[in-house]
mmCIF file of C-alpha atoms and ligand atoms in Angstrom:
data_model
loop_
_atom_site.group_PDB
_atom_site.id
_atom_site.type_symbol
_atom_site.label_atom_id
_atom_site.label_comp_id
_atom_site.label_asym_id
_atom_site.label_seq_id
_atom_site.Cartn_x
_atom_site.Cartn_y
_atom_site.Cartn_z
ATOM 1 C CA MET A 115 5.868 14.149 15.950
ATOM 2 C CA ASP A 116 2.226 14.244 17.084
ATOM 3 C CA PHE A 117 -0.176 12.142 15.057
ATOM 4 C CA ILE A 118 -2.193 15.156 13.895
ATOM 5 C CA ASN A 119 0.932 16.863 12.587
ATOM 6 C CA ILE A 120 1.936 13.767 10.629
ATOM 7 C CA ALA A 121 -1.584 13.616 9.198
ATOM 8 C CA LYS A 122 -1.438 17.302 8.233
ATOM 9 C CA GLN A 123 2.022 16.970 6.708
ATOM 10 C CA ARG A 124 0.969 14.082 4.474
ATOM 11 C CA HIS A 125 -0.081 15.027 1.006
ATOM 12 C CA SER A 126 -0.241 13.255 -2.307
ATOM 13 C CA VAL A 127 3.183 13.283 -3.936
ATOM 14 C CA ARG A 128 3.296 12.908 -7.693
ATOM 15 C CA SER A 129 6.985 13.598 -8.272
ATOM 16 C CA TYR A 130 9.767 11.459 -6.791
ATOM 17 C CA LYS A 131 13.544 11.652 -6.509
ATOM 18 C CA ASN A 132 15.639 8.930 -8.061
ATOM 19 C CA GLN A 133 16.412 7.526 -4.620
ATOM 20 C CA LYS A 134 15.544 4.098 -3.266
ATOM 21 C CA VAL A 135 13.655 3.514 -0.022
ATOM 22 C CA GLU A 136 15.975 1.984 2.556
ATOM 23 C CA PRO A 137 15.164 -1.640 3.525
ATOM 24 C CA GLU A 138 14.736 -0.647 7.214
ATOM 25 C CA LYS A 139 12.141 1.953 6.225
ATOM 26 C CA LEU A 140 10.277 -0.520 4.041
ATOM 27 C CA GLU A 141 10.290 -2.966 6.933
ATOM 28 C CA GLN A 142 8.776 -0.344 9.264
ATOM 29 C CA ILE A 143 6.116 0.516 6.698
ATOM 30 C CA LEU A 144 5.203 -3.149 6.326
ATOM 31 C CA GLU A 145 5.128 -3.548 10.109
ATOM 32 C CA ALA A 146 2.579 -0.711 10.278
ATOM 33 C CA ALA A 147 0.404 -2.775 7.941
ATOM 34 C CA HIS A 148 0.980 -5.909 9.987
ATOM 35 C CA VAL A 149 -0.389 -4.355 13.178
ATOM 36 C CA ALA A 150 -3.457 -2.822 11.514
ATOM 37 C CA PRO A 151 -6.872 -4.063 12.608
ATOM 38 C CA THR A 152 -9.183 -6.022 10.315
ATOM 39 C CA ALA A 153 -12.785 -7.091 10.784
ATOM 40 C CA ALA A 154 -12.967 -10.042 13.200
ATOM 41 C CA ASN A 155 -9.157 -10.180 12.843
ATOM 42 C CA LEU A 156 -9.639 -12.318 9.743
ATOM 43 C CA GLN A 157 -6.800 -10.513 7.927
ATOM 44 C CA PRO A 158 -8.101 -11.071 4.393
ATOM 45 C CA VAL A 159 -5.220 -9.093 2.962
ATOM 46 C CA HIS A 160 -2.000 -9.547 1.052
ATOM 47 C CA LEU A 161 0.695 -7.045 0.152
ATOM 48 C CA ILE A 162 2.968 -7.183 -2.851
ATOM 49 C CA ALA A 163 5.943 -4.863 -2.350
ATOM 50 C CA VAL A 164 7.473 -3.993 -5.692
ATOM 51 C CA GLN A 165 10.879 -2.353 -5.995
ATOM 52 C CA SER A 166 12.715 -4.041 -8.842
ATOM 53 C CA GLU A 167 12.951 -2.316 -12.192
ATOM 54 C CA GLU A 168 11.130 -5.239 -13.766
ATOM 55 C CA GLY A 169 8.367 -5.222 -11.137
ATOM 56 C CA LEU A 170 7.861 -1.464 -11.337
ATOM 57 C CA ALA A 171 7.594 -1.764 -15.115
ATOM 58 C CA LYS A 172 4.817 -4.315 -14.589
ATOM 59 C CA VAL A 173 2.962 -1.941 -12.237
ATOM 60 C CA SER A 174 3.423 0.861 -14.770
ATOM 61 C CA LYS A 175 1.502 -1.150 -17.331
ATOM 62 C CA ALA A 176 -1.549 -0.762 -15.061
ATOM 63 C CA VAL A 177 -0.963 2.871 -14.014
ATOM 64 C CA GLY A 178 1.717 5.568 -14.112
ATOM 65 C CA ILE A 179 3.552 5.686 -10.778
ATOM 66 C CA TYR A 180 5.541 8.905 -11.191
ATOM 67 C CA ASN A 181 8.938 7.137 -11.304
ATOM 68 C CA ALA A 182 8.610 6.184 -7.651
ATOM 69 C CA PRO A 183 11.021 3.483 -6.443
ATOM 70 C CA LEU A 184 8.443 1.535 -4.449
ATOM 71 C CA ALA A 185 4.844 0.495 -4.969
ATOM 72 C CA ILE A 186 2.872 -1.667 -2.592
ATOM 73 C CA ILE A 187 -0.099 -3.432 -4.114
ATOM 74 C CA VAL A 188 -2.686 -3.954 -1.409
ATOM 75 C CA CYS A 189 -4.963 -6.891 -2.135
ATOM 76 C CA ALA A 190 -8.114 -8.144 -0.450
ATOM 77 C CA ASP A 191 -8.989 -11.807 -0.309
ATOM 78 C CA HIS A 192 -12.729 -11.936 -0.756
ATOM 79 C CA ASN A 193 -12.854 -15.596 0.268
ATOM 80 C CA LYS A 194 -11.475 -14.737 3.694
ATOM 81 C CA ALA A 195 -13.106 -11.385 4.455
ATOM 82 C CA TRP A 196 -15.721 -10.953 7.140
ATOM 83 C CA VAL A 197 -19.316 -10.652 5.957
ATOM 84 C CA ARG A 198 -21.956 -8.784 7.962
ATOM 85 C CA PRO A 199 -24.833 -11.231 8.329
ATOM 86 C CA PHE A 200 -27.603 -8.608 8.142
ATOM 87 C CA ASP A 201 -26.861 -7.309 4.659
ATOM 88 C CA GLN A 202 -23.864 -9.382 3.428
ATOM 89 C CA LYS A 203 -21.570 -6.351 3.313
ATOM 90 C CA GLN A 204 -18.049 -7.622 3.013
ATOM 91 C CA SER A 205 -15.112 -6.014 4.803
ATOM 92 C CA GLY A 206 -12.279 -6.814 2.354
ATOM 93 C CA ASP A 207 -11.951 -3.343 0.815
ATOM 94 C CA ILE A 208 -12.218 -1.699 4.220
ATOM 95 C CA ASP A 209 -9.542 -3.951 5.702
ATOM 96 C CA ALA A 210 -7.222 -3.366 2.745
ATOM 97 C CA SER A 211 -7.706 0.386 3.090
ATOM 98 C CA ILE A 212 -6.914 0.400 6.801
ATOM 99 C CA LEU A 213 -3.581 -1.293 6.044
ATOM 100 C CA THR A 214 -2.957 1.208 3.271
ATOM 101 C CA ASP A 215 -3.631 4.165 5.561
ATOM 102 C CA HIS A 216 -1.366 2.783 8.308
ATOM 103 C CA MET A 217 1.456 2.373 5.786
ATOM 104 C CA MET A 218 0.873 5.793 4.269
ATOM 105 C CA LEU A 219 1.115 7.573 7.601
ATOM 106 C CA GLN A 220 4.100 5.489 8.730
ATOM 107 C CA ALA A 221 5.864 6.425 5.497
ATOM 108 C CA THR A 222 5.111 10.100 6.179
ATOM 109 C CA GLU A 223 6.604 9.798 9.645
ATOM 110 C CA LEU A 224 9.741 8.331 8.063
ATOM 111 C CA GLY A 225 10.112 11.388 5.810
ATOM 112 C CA LEU A 226 8.802 9.679 2.687
ATOM 113 C CA GLY A 227 6.230 10.883 0.197
ATOM 114 C CA THR A 228 3.284 8.758 -0.898
ATOM 115 C CA VAL A 229 0.293 8.741 -3.142
ATOM 116 C CA TRP A 230 -2.641 6.380 -2.764
ATOM 117 C CA VAL A 231 -3.671 5.076 -6.159
ATOM 118 C CA CYS A 232 -6.940 3.441 -7.172
ATOM 119 C CA TYR A 233 -6.938 4.533 -10.810
ATOM 120 C CA PHE A 234 -5.300 1.430 -12.232
ATOM 121 C CA LYS A 235 -6.277 -1.337 -14.580
ATOM 122 C CA PRO A 236 -7.043 -4.242 -12.253
ATOM 123 C CA ASP A 237 -7.034 -6.826 -15.028
ATOM 124 C CA VAL A 238 -3.516 -5.780 -16.025
ATOM 125 C CA LEU A 239 -2.270 -6.074 -12.426
ATOM 126 C CA ARG A 240 -3.943 -9.463 -12.130
ATOM 127 C CA GLU A 241 -2.215 -10.711 -15.218
ATOM 128 C CA GLU A 242 1.212 -9.204 -14.523
ATOM 129 C CA PHE A 243 1.314 -10.486 -10.937
ATOM 130 C CA ASN A 244 -0.569 -13.765 -11.510
ATOM 131 C CA LEU A 245 -3.193 -12.930 -8.920
ATOM 132 C CA PRO A 246 -5.727 -15.667 -8.194
ATOM 133 C CA ASP A 247 -9.410 -14.806 -8.697
ATOM 134 C CA SER A 248 -10.004 -14.525 -4.947
ATOM 135 C CA LEU A 249 -7.380 -11.787 -4.551
ATOM 136 C CA GLU A 250 -8.475 -8.323 -5.644
ATOM 137 C CA PRO A 251 -5.962 -5.495 -5.980
ATOM 138 C CA VAL A 252 -7.725 -2.719 -4.049
ATOM 139 C CA ASN A 253 -5.108 0.010 -3.674
ATOM 140 C CA ILE A 254 -1.588 0.751 -4.761
ATOM 141 C CA LEU A 255 0.485 2.778 -2.324
ATOM 142 C CA VAL A 256 3.230 4.582 -4.225
ATOM 143 C CA ILE A 257 6.176 5.545 -1.996
ATOM 144 C CA GLY A 258 9.478 7.363 -2.372
ATOM 145 C CA TYR A 259 11.399 10.515 -1.565
ATOM 146 C CA SER A 260 9.350 13.499 -2.615
ATOM 147 C CA ASP A 261 10.621 15.835 -5.288
ATOM 148 C CA ASP A 262 7.642 18.069 -4.603
ATOM 149 C CA ASP A 263 7.341 21.101 -2.321
ATOM 150 C CA PRO A 264 6.118 20.278 1.194
ATOM 151 C CA ALA A 265 2.384 20.806 1.592
ATOM 152 C CA ASP A 266 0.982 23.730 3.530
ATOM 153 C CA THR A 267 -0.173 22.205 6.805
ATOM 154 C CA ASN A 268 -2.913 24.867 7.034
ATOM 155 C CA ARG A 269 -4.429 23.956 3.658
ATOM 156 C CA PHE A 270 -7.363 22.062 5.103
ATOM 157 C CA ASP A 271 -9.477 25.197 5.638
ATOM 158 C CA THR A 272 -9.787 25.429 1.872
ATOM 159 C CA GLN A 273 -9.078 21.868 0.709
ATOM 160 C CA ARG A 274 -11.552 20.059 2.907
ATOM 161 C CA ILE A 275 -15.243 20.564 3.543
ATOM 162 C CA PRO A 276 -15.883 22.554 6.728
ATOM 163 C CA MET A 277 -16.179 20.648 9.991
ATOM 164 C CA SER A 278 -19.803 21.759 10.205
ATOM 165 C CA GLN A 279 -20.504 19.888 6.986
ATOM 166 C CA LEU A 280 -18.411 16.868 7.937
ATOM 167 C CA VAL A 281 -19.814 16.244 11.385
ATOM 168 C CA SER A 282 -23.205 16.375 12.965
ATOM 169 C CA TYR A 283 -23.830 15.600 16.587
ATOM 170 C CA GLU A 284 -26.501 13.230 17.750
ATOM 171 C CA ASN A 285 -28.635 13.558 14.594
ATOM 172 C CA LEU A 286 -28.060 14.066 10.888
HETATM 173 C C1 FMN B 65 -9.191 5.922 -2.171
HETATM 174 C C2 FMN B 65 -8.248 6.899 -2.838
HETATM 175 C C3 FMN B 65 -7.937 6.741 -4.167
HETATM 176 C C4 FMN B 65 -7.046 7.606 -4.783
HETATM 177 N N1 FMN B 65 -6.659 7.364 -6.090
HETATM 178 C C5 FMN B 65 -5.754 8.177 -6.664
HETATM 179 C C6 FMN B 65 -5.262 7.892 -7.962
HETATM 180 O O1 FMN B 65 -5.614 6.892 -8.584
HETATM 181 N N2 FMN B 65 -4.346 8.741 -8.508
HETATM 182 C C7 FMN B 65 -3.898 9.845 -7.830
HETATM 183 O O2 FMN B 65 -3.065 10.575 -8.370
HETATM 184 N N3 FMN B 65 -4.348 10.153 -6.590
HETATM 185 C C8 FMN B 65 -5.247 9.344 -5.991
HETATM 186 N N4 FMN B 65 -5.669 9.594 -4.705
HETATM 187 C C9 FMN B 65 -5.186 10.779 -4.000
HETATM 188 C C10 FMN B 65 -6.301 11.815 -3.826
HETATM 189 O O3 FMN B 65 -6.577 12.421 -5.038
HETATM 190 C C11 FMN B 65 -5.838 12.826 -2.756
HETATM 191 O O4 FMN B 65 -5.610 12.138 -1.550
HETATM 192 C C12 FMN B 65 -6.867 13.943 -2.523
HETATM 193 O O5 FMN B 65 -7.005 14.729 -3.667
HETATM 194 C C13 FMN B 65 -6.461 14.846 -1.364
HETATM 195 O O6 FMN B 65 -5.193 15.412 -1.578
HETATM 196 P P1 FMN B 65 -3.988 15.176 -0.565
HETATM 197 O O7 FMN B 65 -3.723 13.684 -0.524
HETATM 198 O O8 FMN B 65 -2.814 15.904 -1.161
HETATM 199 O O9 FMN B 65 -4.373 15.686 0.778
HETATM 200 C C14 FMN B 65 -6.512 8.702 -4.066
HETATM 201 C C15 FMN B 65 -6.834 8.852 -2.712
HETATM 202 C C16 FMN B 65 -7.667 7.955 -2.099
HETATM 203 C C17 FMN B 65 -7.951 8.110 -0.615
#
């Protein structure tokens, strides 16, 4: 499928079937993260793939994950991330989000549903997964087989700001 069609097909899924994600599919999703770019190729990122009942229960203490069978906690290592020298902006969150987006779209291509989650209690995740101070959980990518209707691929006319508002050419 063309990239743009995969991107249009993707939507946030908040209802999942009681069906595990096959190991080969998980491997492909993780490979999509592995090949993602990061600032200066510093790769200040770590993924925690959670599938066990016990692990998913730990994630659920930080946020509801809609009974999905797989959650990938995407962490940024702020000790390793690139820092722009002019204003000290650090790339960790950006890098973590690029990996998340690669995985999300790969999962879509594999016929899986996803929802990107930031509304979680970071301190709970830190405690449950024994994260060191340097590692910040930035995103959780929730993945599984959708129990939701497919999204209308023409919904962007109403669900996104118009192109004219999104883009300006040459000047703001
Ligand atoms: C950075 C980010 C954080 C998000 N956090 C959450 C979240 O915590 N919970 C949730 O249900 N959806 C979350 N979403 C999903 C958005 O609400 C959703 O992508 C947006 O409403 C557009 O809908 P669509 O994904 O169906 O196209 C998040 C998305 C992004 C990109």
